[in-house]
Amino acid sequence: LVSVNQILLLLLVLTVCAILYNKVHQVPLALRNETVDLESPEEMEEEIPVVICAAAGRMGAAVAAISSIYSNTEANVLFYIVGLKTTIPHIRKWIENSKLKEIKFKVVEFNPMVLKGKIRQDASRPELLQPLNFVRFYLPLLIQKHEKVIYLDDDVIVQGDIQELYDTKLAPGHAAAFSDDCDLPSTHEMVRSVGMQNTYMGFLDYRKQAIRDLGISPSTCSFNPGVIVANMTEWKHQRITKQLEKWMQRNVEENLYSSTLGGGVATSPMLIVFNGKYSSINPMWHIRHLGWSPDARYSEQFLQEAKLLHWNGRYKPWDYPSVHTDLWENWFIPDPSGKFKLTRPDS
C-alpha cells in the first residue's frame, strides 16, 4: 500500500514539474505552425476585415490599396481578397512573392453565376458590368464571422490609419455608412469643373414610373458606395442583398438606370435600397473624383491631409492620362510575374 502511495505521489510531482517546465520553456509563437492566443479575450486585438476585389487587368490597383492600408496602420487587419477563379492564382502569387507576404489575408472566389439574369447588358461602359463590381452586394455571403466589415473599391489608396475608418459609428438600424456626395466643400469645385453628378437625378431615370413611385426627390444628394463600413447583422436582418437583387432584376425588365447616367449599374440599386437609411463616413475618409478628368486637380495640401483617395471615373492612376499618379505610385508594388504593367507616357 505504501509503495502504491509513493508511486502516485511521484507521478503527481512529475506532472507538476512538467507543467511548470512547459510554462517556463514555451515554444516561441514564431516557430509554431499554428497561432495560439495567449491573451485573454479582453486583451485580444480586434480583427479589422477589409474586402478588396482583384479583377483581371486591374490587379495592381488591389495591390496598391492593400499596400497603403498595411503600411499606415498598426491594427490587426485581415484582408479578404475577392477574385474570379481565373485571377486568383495571379493575385496570390503577387502577394506571396512581394513585401506583402507579411499581411493576413484570405482569398475568396466570387461565382458570377449569382448575377445570371440580373445585369442588363450595356455597351456604353462595359467595364461597369464586370462581375466583381457587384461583390459589395453580397458581403454576408463572403464574410461569415465578422459583425463589422469595410469594403473598398480597388482604385483607392489609404493615407490614414484604417482603424479610424473602422471606428465609424453606425446609427441603430443602419446596415451601412457611406460618404455623401454633397459633404465636402473642397470637392464642390472639382465636381462642378468635371460635370460630376452628385444627386439622384444623375443615377436614376425619372421618366420611369417605378422611379417616380419611390417618392425620392431627384435633387436628393447621392452617396458613393466605393467605401462602405457595413454592419453584417443589420444587413442580413434587413435582407439588403435580396432588396438589391430585386432592383437589379427590375432594371433588366424596365431599364430604370443605366451606365449612360452618372453612376453606372452598381451604384443605382444601392441609392434606392439605402435611401435615408445610412450613416455618414468622415468626408476626409473618401476624397473622390480623382479619375473623373485627366485635367481637374485638387491642391497638393488638401490631398496630403486626406485619409483616403479614390480615382473613381475613367482615368485610373495605373493608366495614362490620369492625375495625381505620384500619390498612387507611392504604394504600387511591381508584379513579380511582369504581367501587370503601368501605362506611362514614356512606356
mmCIF file of C-alpha atoms in Angstrom:
data_model
loop_
_atom_site.group_PDB
_atom_site.id
_atom_site.type_symbol
_atom_site.label_atom_id
_atom_site.label_comp_id
_atom_site.label_asym_id
_atom_site.label_seq_id
_atom_site.Cartn_x
_atom_site.Cartn_y
_atom_site.Cartn_z
ATOM 1 C CA LEU A 1 0.000 0.000 0.000
ATOM 2 C CA VAL A 2 2.841 2.372 0.923
ATOM 3 C CA SER A 3 4.608 1.717 -2.356
ATOM 4 C CA VAL A 4 1.414 2.482 -4.358
ATOM 5 C CA ASN A 5 1.019 5.791 -2.495
ATOM 6 C CA GLN A 6 4.647 6.605 -3.120
ATOM 7 C CA ILE A 7 4.248 5.887 -6.842
ATOM 8 C CA LEU A 8 1.125 8.095 -7.032
ATOM 9 C CA LEU A 9 2.948 10.878 -5.183
ATOM 10 C CA LEU A 10 5.904 10.577 -7.512
ATOM 11 C CA LEU A 11 3.594 10.762 -10.581
ATOM 12 C CA LEU A 12 1.901 13.846 -9.140
ATOM 13 C CA VAL A 13 5.282 15.545 -8.532
ATOM 14 C CA LEU A 14 6.410 14.697 -12.085
ATOM 15 C CA THR A 15 3.151 16.096 -13.558
ATOM 16 C CA VAL A 16 3.541 19.372 -11.651
ATOM 17 C CA CYS A 17 7.177 19.601 -12.772
ATOM 18 C CA ALA A 18 6.175 19.003 -16.396
ATOM 19 C CA ILE A 19 3.531 21.755 -16.248
ATOM 20 C CA LEU A 20 5.987 24.211 -14.688
ATOM 21 C CA TYR A 21 8.656 23.295 -17.238
ATOM 22 C CA ASN A 22 6.248 23.938 -20.155
ATOM 23 C CA LYS A 23 5.251 27.284 -18.713
ATOM 24 C CA VAL A 24 8.856 28.398 -18.378
ATOM 25 C CA HIS A 25 10.038 26.942 -21.703
ATOM 26 C CA GLN A 26 7.147 27.751 -24.007
ATOM 27 C CA VAL A 27 7.965 27.424 -27.689
ATOM 28 C CA PRO A 28 8.082 30.886 -29.320
ATOM 29 C CA LEU A 29 4.940 31.502 -31.409
ATOM 30 C CA ALA A 30 7.038 32.283 -34.475
ATOM 31 C CA LEU A 31 8.356 28.701 -34.512
ATOM 32 C CA ARG A 32 4.953 27.057 -34.456
ATOM 33 C CA ASN A 33 2.792 26.216 -37.427
ATOM 34 C CA GLU A 34 -0.405 27.344 -35.775
ATOM 35 C CA THR A 35 -1.041 30.610 -33.970
ATOM 36 C CA VAL A 36 -2.076 30.335 -30.333
ATOM 37 C CA ASP A 37 -3.812 33.125 -28.448
ATOM 38 C CA LEU A 38 -2.131 33.515 -25.047
ATOM 39 C CA GLU A 39 -4.024 36.683 -24.228
ATOM 40 C CA SER A 40 -7.365 36.756 -22.502
ATOM 41 C CA PRO A 41 -10.326 37.630 -24.780
ATOM 42 C CA GLU A 42 -10.387 41.170 -23.302
ATOM 43 C CA GLU A 43 -6.764 41.770 -24.303
ATOM 44 C CA MET A 44 -7.008 40.325 -27.805
ATOM 45 C CA GLU A 45 -6.793 42.880 -30.563
ATOM 46 C CA GLU A 46 -9.945 43.230 -32.645
ATOM 47 C CA GLU A 47 -9.613 41.984 -36.213
ATOM 48 C CA ILE A 48 -10.492 44.531 -38.912
ATOM 49 C CA PRO A 49 -11.844 42.780 -42.026
ATOM 50 C CA VAL A 50 -11.221 44.716 -45.265
ATOM 51 C CA VAL A 51 -12.759 43.476 -48.530
ATOM 52 C CA ILE A 52 -10.998 44.374 -51.810
ATOM 53 C CA CYS A 53 -11.558 42.870 -55.260
ATOM 54 C CA ALA A 54 -8.742 41.748 -57.543
ATOM 55 C CA ALA A 55 -10.033 41.980 -61.110
ATOM 56 C CA ALA A 56 -8.176 40.883 -64.245
ATOM 57 C CA GLY A 57 -6.288 43.813 -65.734
ATOM 58 C CA ARG A 58 -6.527 45.862 -62.505
ATOM 59 C CA MET A 59 -4.689 43.716 -60.000
ATOM 60 C CA GLY A 60 -2.049 46.384 -59.497
ATOM 61 C CA ALA A 61 -4.857 48.542 -58.108
ATOM 62 C CA ALA A 62 -5.762 45.995 -55.428
ATOM 63 C CA VAL A 63 -2.069 45.564 -54.551
ATOM 64 C CA ALA A 64 -1.519 49.338 -54.160
ATOM 65 C CA ALA A 65 -4.654 49.665 -51.998
ATOM 66 C CA ILE A 66 -3.587 46.784 -49.729
ATOM 67 C CA SER A 67 -0.023 48.104 -49.534
ATOM 68 C CA SER A 68 -1.219 51.572 -48.500
ATOM 69 C CA ILE A 69 -3.526 50.209 -45.765
ATOM 70 C CA TYR A 70 -0.921 47.824 -44.360
ATOM 71 C CA SER A 71 1.813 50.481 -44.304
ATOM 72 C CA ASN A 72 -0.260 53.066 -42.422
ATOM 73 C CA THR A 73 -1.678 51.085 -39.511
ATOM 74 C CA GLU A 74 -0.693 49.008 -36.504
ATOM 75 C CA ALA A 75 -4.188 47.484 -36.422
ATOM 76 C CA ASN A 76 -4.877 43.768 -36.838
ATOM 77 C CA VAL A 77 -6.162 43.859 -40.441
ATOM 78 C CA LEU A 78 -7.466 40.756 -42.220
ATOM 79 C CA PHE A 79 -7.748 41.297 -45.979
ATOM 80 C CA TYR A 80 -10.467 39.435 -47.871
ATOM 81 C CA ILE A 81 -9.228 39.489 -51.472
ATOM 82 C CA VAL A 82 -12.088 38.583 -53.793
ATOM 83 C CA GLY A 83 -11.429 37.316 -57.304
ATOM 84 C CA LEU A 84 -12.737 35.097 -60.060
ATOM 85 C CA LYS A 85 -11.437 31.564 -60.430
ATOM 86 C CA THR A 86 -9.141 32.570 -63.311
ATOM 87 C CA THR A 87 -7.498 35.500 -61.495
ATOM 88 C CA ILE A 88 -6.951 34.068 -58.012
ATOM 89 C CA PRO A 89 -3.610 32.279 -58.688
ATOM 90 C CA HIS A 90 -2.115 35.521 -60.080
ATOM 91 C CA ILE A 91 -3.003 37.723 -57.085
ATOM 92 C CA ARG A 92 -1.945 35.040 -54.595
ATOM 93 C CA LYS A 93 1.463 34.721 -56.281
ATOM 94 C CA TRP A 94 1.886 38.518 -56.378
ATOM 95 C CA ILE A 95 1.276 38.809 -52.628
ATOM 96 C CA GLU A 96 3.370 35.808 -51.632
ATOM 97 C CA ASN A 97 6.346 36.954 -53.750
ATOM 98 C CA SER A 98 6.443 40.588 -52.613
ATOM 99 C CA LYS A 99 6.782 42.520 -49.364
ATOM 100 C CA LEU A 100 3.034 41.944 -48.850
ATOM 101 C CA LYS A 101 3.749 38.345 -47.837
ATOM 102 C CA GLU A 102 3.550 39.586 -44.208
ATOM 103 C CA ILE A 103 -0.160 40.539 -44.445
ATOM 104 C CA LYS A 104 -3.006 38.419 -43.083
ATOM 105 C CA PHE A 105 -5.298 37.580 -45.983
ATOM 106 C CA LYS A 106 -7.915 35.185 -47.299
ATOM 107 C CA VAL A 107 -8.569 34.738 -50.994
ATOM 108 C CA VAL A 108 -12.290 34.344 -51.732
ATOM 109 C CA GLU A 109 -13.657 33.141 -55.065
ATOM 110 C CA PHE A 110 -16.719 35.009 -56.346
ATOM 111 C CA ASN A 111 -19.063 32.970 -58.500
ATOM 112 C CA PRO A 112 -20.520 35.227 -61.244
ATOM 113 C CA MET A 113 -23.436 32.805 -61.691
ATOM 114 C CA VAL A 114 -25.214 34.611 -58.824
ATOM 115 C CA LEU A 115 -25.640 37.531 -61.261
ATOM 116 C CA LYS A 116 -27.315 35.493 -64.007
ATOM 117 C CA GLY A 117 -30.367 37.358 -65.308
ATOM 118 C CA LYS A 118 -29.712 40.347 -63.031
ATOM 119 C CA ILE A 119 -27.489 42.564 -65.220
ATOM 120 C CA ARG A 120 -28.722 44.485 -68.209
ATOM 121 C CA GLN A 121 -26.112 44.479 -70.969
ATOM 122 C CA ASP A 122 -24.897 47.988 -71.685
ATOM 123 C CA ALA A 123 -22.406 48.701 -74.443
ATOM 124 C CA SER A 124 -21.512 52.271 -73.471
ATOM 125 C CA ARG A 125 -19.383 51.319 -70.426
ATOM 126 C CA PRO A 126 -18.840 47.549 -70.450
ATOM 127 C CA GLU A 127 -16.210 47.767 -67.683
ATOM 128 C CA LEU A 128 -19.006 48.633 -65.223
ATOM 129 C CA LEU A 129 -20.609 45.240 -65.850
ATOM 130 C CA GLN A 130 -17.614 43.251 -64.577
ATOM 131 C CA PRO A 131 -18.912 40.689 -62.029
ATOM 132 C CA LEU A 132 -16.620 41.907 -59.242
ATOM 133 C CA ASN A 133 -18.368 45.315 -59.364
ATOM 134 C CA PHE A 134 -21.250 43.591 -57.576
ATOM 135 C CA VAL A 135 -19.263 41.890 -54.793
ATOM 136 C CA ARG A 136 -20.372 44.650 -52.375
ATOM 137 C CA PHE A 137 -23.982 43.419 -52.779
ATOM 138 C CA TYR A 138 -23.035 40.003 -51.376
ATOM 139 C CA LEU A 139 -20.862 40.829 -48.360
ATOM 140 C CA PRO A 140 -22.607 38.470 -45.869
ATOM 141 C CA LEU A 141 -22.174 35.523 -48.248
ATOM 142 C CA LEU A 142 -18.419 36.150 -48.456
ATOM 143 C CA ILE A 143 -17.708 37.203 -44.864
ATOM 144 C CA GLN A 144 -19.030 34.808 -42.248
ATOM 145 C CA LYS A 145 -17.640 35.613 -38.811
ATOM 146 C CA HIS A 146 -17.449 39.410 -38.597
ATOM 147 C CA GLU A 147 -20.028 41.840 -37.265
ATOM 148 C CA LYS A 148 -18.500 44.909 -38.943
ATOM 149 C CA VAL A 149 -16.758 44.994 -42.335
ATOM 150 C CA ILE A 150 -15.004 47.588 -44.502
ATOM 151 C CA TYR A 151 -15.462 47.329 -48.277
ATOM 152 C CA LEU A 152 -13.155 49.352 -50.558
ATOM 153 C CA ASP A 153 -13.067 49.770 -54.329
ATOM 154 C CA ASP A 154 -9.707 48.772 -55.802
ATOM 155 C CA ASP A 155 -8.938 52.265 -57.172
ATOM 156 C CA VAL A 156 -8.246 53.802 -53.743
ATOM 157 C CA ILE A 157 -5.222 54.381 -51.584
ATOM 158 C CA VAL A 158 -5.383 54.873 -47.830
ATOM 159 C CA GLN A 159 -3.180 57.527 -46.225
ATOM 160 C CA GLY A 160 -4.709 57.366 -42.722
ATOM 161 C CA ASP A 161 -4.979 54.601 -40.114
ATOM 162 C CA ILE A 162 -7.722 52.175 -41.230
ATOM 163 C CA GLN A 163 -8.675 51.752 -37.542
ATOM 164 C CA GLU A 164 -10.179 55.253 -37.723
ATOM 165 C CA LEU A 165 -12.466 54.277 -40.602
ATOM 166 C CA TYR A 166 -13.407 51.025 -38.849
ATOM 167 C CA ASP A 167 -14.419 53.030 -35.761
ATOM 168 C CA THR A 168 -17.084 54.885 -37.799
ATOM 169 C CA LYS A 169 -20.280 54.842 -35.724
ATOM 170 C CA LEU A 170 -23.350 53.341 -37.380
ATOM 171 C CA ALA A 171 -26.702 54.542 -36.056
ATOM 172 C CA PRO A 172 -29.089 51.871 -34.721
ATOM 173 C CA GLY A 173 -30.955 50.237 -37.618
ATOM 174 C CA HIS A 174 -28.367 51.270 -40.213
ATOM 175 C CA ALA A 175 -26.715 48.464 -42.184
ATOM 176 C CA ALA A 176 -24.038 50.700 -43.728
ATOM 177 C CA ALA A 177 -22.199 54.027 -43.703
ATOM 178 C CA PHE A 178 -21.214 55.914 -46.886
ATOM 179 C CA SER A 179 -19.851 59.322 -47.882
ATOM 180 C CA ASP A 180 -22.421 61.860 -49.057
ATOM 181 C CA ASP A 181 -21.671 63.439 -52.421
ATOM 182 C CA CYS A 182 -22.568 66.878 -51.033
ATOM 183 C CA ASP A 183 -20.497 66.615 -47.883
ATOM 184 C CA LEU A 184 -17.169 68.324 -48.521
ATOM 185 C CA PRO A 185 -16.953 71.961 -49.709
ATOM 186 C CA SER A 186 -13.398 71.421 -51.036
ATOM 187 C CA THR A 187 -14.702 68.898 -53.569
ATOM 188 C CA HIS A 188 -17.549 71.051 -54.894
ATOM 189 C CA GLU A 189 -15.263 72.976 -57.229
ATOM 190 C CA MET A 190 -13.918 69.693 -58.616
ATOM 191 C CA VAL A 191 -17.458 68.352 -59.079
ATOM 192 C CA ARG A 192 -18.537 71.479 -60.980
ATOM 193 C CA SER A 193 -15.422 71.552 -63.148
ATOM 194 C CA VAL A 194 -15.816 67.972 -64.404
ATOM 195 C CA GLY A 195 -19.617 67.844 -64.613
ATOM 196 C CA MET A 196 -19.846 65.103 -61.994
ATOM 197 C CA GLN A 197 -23.336 64.177 -60.837
ATOM 198 C CA ASN A 198 -23.996 64.380 -57.108
ATOM 199 C CA THR A 199 -27.792 63.954 -56.913
ATOM 200 C CA TYR A 200 -30.187 61.087 -57.602
ATOM 201 C CA MET A 201 -31.101 62.731 -60.932
ATOM 202 C CA GLY A 202 -27.666 61.678 -62.218
ATOM 203 C CA PHE A 203 -28.280 57.987 -61.479
ATOM 204 C CA LEU A 204 -31.967 57.132 -61.884
ATOM 205 C CA ASP A 205 -34.268 57.626 -64.876
ATOM 206 C CA TYR A 206 -37.043 59.838 -63.521
ATOM 207 C CA ARG A 207 -39.070 59.362 -66.706
ATOM 208 C CA LYS A 208 -39.876 55.848 -65.434
ATOM 209 C CA GLN A 209 -42.944 55.422 -63.252
ATOM 210 C CA ALA A 210 -41.203 52.912 -60.952
ATOM 211 C CA ILE A 211 -38.605 55.563 -60.081
ATOM 212 C CA ARG A 212 -41.166 58.329 -59.548
ATOM 213 C CA ASP A 213 -43.155 55.937 -57.309
ATOM 214 C CA LEU A 214 -40.198 55.770 -54.900
ATOM 215 C CA GLY A 215 -41.006 59.339 -53.832
ATOM 216 C CA ILE A 216 -37.318 60.323 -53.761
ATOM 217 C CA SER A 217 -36.687 63.897 -54.893
ATOM 218 C CA PRO A 218 -34.313 63.984 -57.904
ATOM 219 C CA SER A 219 -32.294 66.688 -56.108
ATOM 220 C CA THR A 220 -31.561 64.339 -53.156
ATOM 221 C CA CYS A 221 -27.824 64.126 -52.525
ATOM 222 C CA SER A 222 -26.329 60.839 -53.723
ATOM 223 C CA PHE A 223 -23.590 58.841 -51.984
ATOM 224 C CA ASN A 224 -20.638 56.856 -53.279
ATOM 225 C CA PRO A 225 -20.524 53.108 -52.439
ATOM 226 C CA GLY A 226 -16.806 52.762 -53.215
ATOM 227 C CA VAL A 227 -16.076 52.984 -49.475
ATOM 228 C CA ILE A 228 -18.506 51.181 -47.153
ATOM 229 C CA VAL A 229 -18.498 50.426 -43.432
ATOM 230 C CA ALA A 230 -21.148 47.732 -43.032
ATOM 231 C CA ASN A 231 -22.941 46.041 -40.135
ATOM 232 C CA MET A 232 -23.464 42.406 -41.159
ATOM 233 C CA THR A 233 -26.176 41.687 -38.584
ATOM 234 C CA GLU A 234 -28.342 44.565 -39.813
ATOM 235 C CA TRP A 235 -27.541 43.743 -43.460
ATOM 236 C CA LYS A 236 -28.857 40.199 -43.021
ATOM 237 C CA HIS A 237 -31.782 41.269 -40.830
ATOM 238 C CA GLN A 238 -32.959 43.792 -43.457
ATOM 239 C CA ARG A 239 -32.277 41.336 -46.308
ATOM 240 C CA ILE A 240 -30.261 44.019 -48.110
ATOM 241 C CA THR A 241 -28.848 41.594 -50.678
ATOM 242 C CA LYS A 242 -32.367 40.433 -51.659
ATOM 243 C CA GLN A 243 -33.535 44.047 -51.973
ATOM 244 C CA LEU A 244 -30.573 44.926 -54.217
ATOM 245 C CA GLU A 245 -31.223 41.869 -56.395
ATOM 246 C CA LYS A 246 -34.877 42.885 -56.747
ATOM 247 C CA TRP A 247 -33.873 46.276 -58.179
ATOM 248 C CA MET A 248 -31.291 44.681 -60.459
ATOM 249 C CA GLN A 249 -33.992 42.427 -61.889
ATOM 250 C CA ARG A 250 -36.414 45.325 -62.284
ATOM 251 C CA ASN A 251 -33.736 47.234 -64.166
ATOM 252 C CA VAL A 252 -33.268 44.303 -66.563
ATOM 253 C CA GLU A 253 -37.013 44.438 -67.287
ATOM 254 C CA GLU A 254 -37.649 48.203 -67.207
ATOM 255 C CA ASN A 255 -34.247 49.945 -67.775
ATOM 256 C CA LEU A 256 -34.577 52.153 -64.674
ATOM 257 C CA TYR A 257 -30.952 53.254 -64.639
ATOM 258 C CA SER A 258 -28.044 52.767 -66.999
ATOM 259 C CA SER A 259 -24.332 53.405 -67.291
ATOM 260 C CA THR A 260 -25.038 56.322 -69.633
ATOM 261 C CA LEU A 261 -26.172 58.113 -66.472
ATOM 262 C CA GLY A 262 -23.645 59.245 -63.867
ATOM 263 C CA GLY A 263 -23.010 56.243 -61.716
ATOM 264 C CA GLY A 264 -23.280 53.064 -63.692
ATOM 265 C CA VAL A 265 -25.141 49.974 -62.665
ATOM 266 C CA ALA A 266 -23.737 49.120 -59.223
ATOM 267 C CA THR A 267 -24.414 52.473 -57.524
ATOM 268 C CA SER A 268 -28.061 52.945 -58.509
ATOM 269 C CA PRO A 269 -29.629 49.950 -56.692
ATOM 270 C CA MET A 270 -27.731 50.942 -53.554
ATOM 271 C CA LEU A 271 -29.050 54.512 -53.791
ATOM 272 C CA ILE A 272 -32.586 53.096 -53.875
ATOM 273 C CA VAL A 273 -32.215 50.497 -51.106
ATOM 274 C CA PHE A 274 -30.244 52.696 -48.682
ATOM 275 C CA ASN A 275 -32.102 55.967 -49.323
ATOM 276 C CA GLY A 276 -32.452 57.764 -45.969
ATOM 277 C CA LYS A 277 -31.134 54.694 -44.089
ATOM 278 C CA TYR A 278 -27.378 55.056 -43.815
ATOM 279 C CA SER A 279 -24.803 56.647 -41.536
ATOM 280 C CA SER A 280 -22.071 59.043 -42.666
ATOM 281 C CA ILE A 281 -18.356 58.453 -43.103
ATOM 282 C CA ASN A 282 -15.999 61.311 -42.265
ATOM 283 C CA PRO A 283 -15.589 63.215 -45.585
ATOM 284 C CA MET A 284 -11.774 63.119 -45.346
ATOM 285 C CA TRP A 285 -12.038 59.340 -45.458
ATOM 286 C CA HIS A 286 -13.334 59.447 -49.012
ATOM 287 C CA ILE A 287 -11.855 62.121 -51.287
ATOM 288 C CA ARG A 288 -13.069 61.108 -54.716
ATOM 289 C CA HIS A 289 -13.468 62.085 -58.388
ATOM 290 C CA LEU A 290 -9.685 61.864 -58.956
ATOM 291 C CA GLY A 291 -10.366 59.723 -62.019
ATOM 292 C CA TRP A 292 -13.148 61.847 -63.486
ATOM 293 C CA SER A 293 -10.974 64.032 -65.720
ATOM 294 C CA PRO A 294 -7.310 63.982 -66.791
ATOM 295 C CA ASP A 295 -7.140 67.751 -66.178
ATOM 296 C CA ALA A 296 -9.020 68.542 -62.941
ATOM 297 C CA ARG A 297 -6.698 68.582 -59.938
ATOM 298 C CA TYR A 298 -7.011 69.101 -56.202
ATOM 299 C CA SER A 299 -4.475 71.205 -54.281
ATOM 300 C CA GLU A 300 -1.494 69.182 -53.062
ATOM 301 C CA GLN A 301 -2.027 70.358 -49.483
ATOM 302 C CA PHE A 302 -5.644 69.153 -49.499
ATOM 303 C CA LEU A 303 -4.575 65.742 -50.833
ATOM 304 C CA GLN A 304 -1.827 65.415 -48.212
ATOM 305 C CA GLU A 305 -4.437 65.901 -45.477
ATOM 306 C CA ALA A 306 -6.863 63.375 -46.987
ATOM 307 C CA LYS A 307 -7.168 59.959 -45.329
ATOM 308 C CA LEU A 308 -8.348 58.092 -48.431
ATOM 309 C CA LEU A 309 -8.103 58.975 -52.140
ATOM 310 C CA HIS A 310 -10.425 57.459 -54.755
ATOM 311 C CA TRP A 311 -9.821 57.581 -58.519
ATOM 312 C CA ASN A 312 -13.452 56.898 -59.430
ATOM 313 C CA GLY A 313 -14.121 57.648 -63.097
ATOM 314 C CA ARG A 314 -12.440 56.573 -66.342
ATOM 315 C CA TYR A 315 -8.928 57.924 -65.740
ATOM 316 C CA LYS A 316 -7.138 55.453 -63.474
ATOM 317 C CA PRO A 317 -3.730 56.110 -61.902
ATOM 318 C CA TRP A 318 -2.170 52.981 -63.418
ATOM 319 C CA ASP A 319 -3.191 54.193 -66.901
ATOM 320 C CA TYR A 320 -2.407 57.314 -68.921
ATOM 321 C CA PRO A 321 -3.620 60.044 -68.880
ATOM 322 C CA SER A 322 -4.507 60.440 -65.193
ATOM 323 C CA VAL A 323 -3.893 62.885 -62.333
ATOM 324 C CA HIS A 324 -2.005 62.713 -59.032
ATOM 325 C CA THR A 325 -0.390 59.431 -60.096
ATOM 326 C CA ASP A 326 2.647 60.055 -57.847
ATOM 327 C CA LEU A 327 0.463 59.664 -54.734
ATOM 328 C CA TRP A 328 -0.848 56.345 -56.017
ATOM 329 C CA GLU A 329 2.519 55.069 -57.226
ATOM 330 C CA ASN A 330 3.995 55.516 -53.731
ATOM 331 C CA TRP A 331 2.138 52.330 -52.781
ATOM 332 C CA PHE A 332 2.339 50.310 -56.000
ATOM 333 C CA ILE A 333 4.379 47.100 -55.865
ATOM 334 C CA PRO A 334 5.526 45.803 -59.285
ATOM 335 C CA ASP A 335 4.123 42.462 -60.445
ATOM 336 C CA PRO A 336 6.782 39.744 -59.914
ATOM 337 C CA SER A 337 5.369 37.881 -62.936
ATOM 338 C CA GLY A 338 5.628 41.002 -65.137
ATOM 339 C CA LYS A 339 2.047 40.594 -66.439
ATOM 340 C CA PHE A 340 0.695 43.845 -64.972
ATOM 341 C CA LYS A 341 2.485 46.956 -66.229
ATOM 342 C CA LEU A 342 1.854 50.641 -65.612
ATOM 343 C CA THR A 343 0.904 52.687 -68.689
ATOM 344 C CA ARG A 344 3.061 55.819 -68.754
ATOM 345 C CA PRO A 345 3.742 58.399 -71.492
ATOM 346 C CA ASP A 346 7.274 57.079 -71.968
ATOM 347 C CA SER A 347 6.357 53.360 -71.800
#
